[in-house]
Amino acid sequence: MESNIDYRKLNPDRKSGEPLHLQLHHSLVREIRSLPPNRHVALMSERELALQLKLSRRTTHRAYEQLIADRLVRRMPDKSLVVRSDARTRITGAYPVIGVLIAMDIVKLMEQDNRRIVPYLEGLIGRSSQRKISCIMLRAPDPSASSDEIEAFAAEHFPRLCGLIHLGGLGENSSGDPVLEQILRHTEIPQVCISGNVPNVNTGSVYADPAAGLDELCRTLKERGCRSAGVIGNQFFTRIFHYVASDRPDAMQEALKRNGLECRYVIRAVRSTFREQITAILTAPDRPDVLLCHDDRMAHQVMEEAARLGIAVPDDLALAGYDCKQDDSFLASIFTDPRRIAENAVDMVMEHFENGISEKNRVKVLATSFSDGPSIRREK
């Protein structure tokens, strides 16, 4: 966030019907709201500000007096004005607001990805309610939006927000994600990514580390006589928003090696040829003892293809998924807690709003766990 007030952004419009002192007051409130927490910031004198903006001294005086009345600044013994340490909290009021930025209409999102998205929404709304915070869903500008349209979106929504939470990218294309890239330049409010991160030191991240759950899975496989494994991951093409899940195949391979299991291959499946790839894997002469799949949905697709080929799970092939999203007691999987991730994202946004962002509070990593199932219970 900016460390001082940017007086270049104070541009009262003499053609507007709103009085100049009120325009100036509103602009100063916006700038004060953008300051880092607990920062000692002195205001430019009334005279200097009047000269810089080519306004009357009376106009700047009235704007400053309103800031004093709002208890956003205080007058020091030397007559200077200093922003109060609790000014940002006073501006937001008793019920602060955070925004959740989504790439499509919420109804469409629920229809397309209900099982995955609902736990995150429950965590966001539930934690916000507990903390007496209003949580609103914001439909991001379309990927084709112009720079001016994106700025208009930010100007409309950001002044009322304490922070912004990203559920993912906003529409990657061959040239990247221009909407997300431009929104990330807005440092006046905290921004936090769920289950991913962006190349921006001013943005927080909350995600789950697969290591703990995968290690437990690998130890269990080894105890049950498995010695070799294959990894089937998904391909990701995002450029700015980096989903932690895109690193999952590598994490699986590393866990296998840490625990003394042979990793015969790591394959990143292509949706258009997925069935053909799975058939080739299942019928290969060097098929491993177990397949670790990117998620539960993929594991079920593998299981269906195995059944078609007469390959029994787990007798002929052990199988494990990831994310525990299918409500299936048969499939062994890695458990992540999307509700807890979302709850921590709300807490992080407010932490950054109240105390600022630092290396100590910028990233929150939650542990995963292993959920056992008959799909890996092979006879030794």
Tab-separated table of C-alpha atoms in Angstrom, residues 210-211 214 218 229-236 242-258 263-269 292-295 298 321-322:
chain	number	residue	atom	x	y	z
A	210	PRO	CA	-0.156	-31.545	0.123
A	211	ALA	CA	2.971	-32.922	1.845
A	214	LEU	CA	0.677	-37.468	0.747
A	218	CYS	CA	2.658	-43.203	0.838
A	229	ALA	CA	3.368	-45.890	-8.468
A	230	GLY	CA	2.311	-43.708	-11.358
A	231	VAL	CA	1.068	-40.124	-11.116
A	232	ILE	CA	-1.692	-38.743	-13.353
A	233	GLY	CA	-2.024	-34.976	-13.092
A	234	ASN	CA	-3.977	-32.237	-14.846
A	235	GLN	CA	-2.637	-29.596	-17.182
A	236	PHE	CA	-2.945	-25.936	-16.150
A	242	HIS	CA	-0.898	-19.792	-10.051
A	243	TYR	CA	-3.121	-22.569	-8.706
A	244	VAL	CA	-1.238	-24.557	-6.070
A	245	ALA	CA	-3.002	-27.619	-7.519
A	246	SER	CA	-0.877	-27.250	-10.651
A	247	ASP	CA	2.120	-28.356	-8.542
A	248	ARG	CA	0.286	-31.438	-7.245
A	249	PRO	CA	1.874	-33.998	-9.656
A	250	ASP	CA	5.351	-32.869	-8.606
A	251	ALA	CA	4.345	-33.008	-4.935
A	252	MET	CA	3.100	-36.576	-5.441
A	253	GLN	CA	6.349	-37.595	-7.103
A	254	GLU	CA	8.407	-36.044	-4.294
A	255	ALA	CA	6.296	-37.778	-1.626
A	256	LEU	CA	6.760	-41.154	-3.321
A	257	LYS	CA	10.530	-40.680	-3.396
A	258	ARG	CA	10.650	-39.461	0.226
A	263	CYS	CA	7.629	-43.370	-9.240
A	264	ARG	CA	7.523	-44.827	-12.746
A	265	TYR	CA	6.076	-41.798	-14.458
A	266	VAL	CA	4.296	-38.453	-14.038
A	267	ILE	CA	1.711	-37.782	-16.746
A	268	ARG	CA	-0.292	-34.593	-17.161
A	269	ALA	CA	-3.536	-35.628	-18.799
A	292	LEU	CA	-2.199	-41.444	-7.736
A	293	CYS	CA	-4.756	-39.228	-9.467
A	294	HIS	CA	-4.945	-35.443	-9.531
A	295	ASP	CA	-8.395	-35.414	-7.929
A	298	MET	CA	-10.175	-38.215	-12.289
A	321	GLY	CA	-7.571	-39.585	-5.451
A	322	TYR	CA	-7.258	-36.115	-3.980
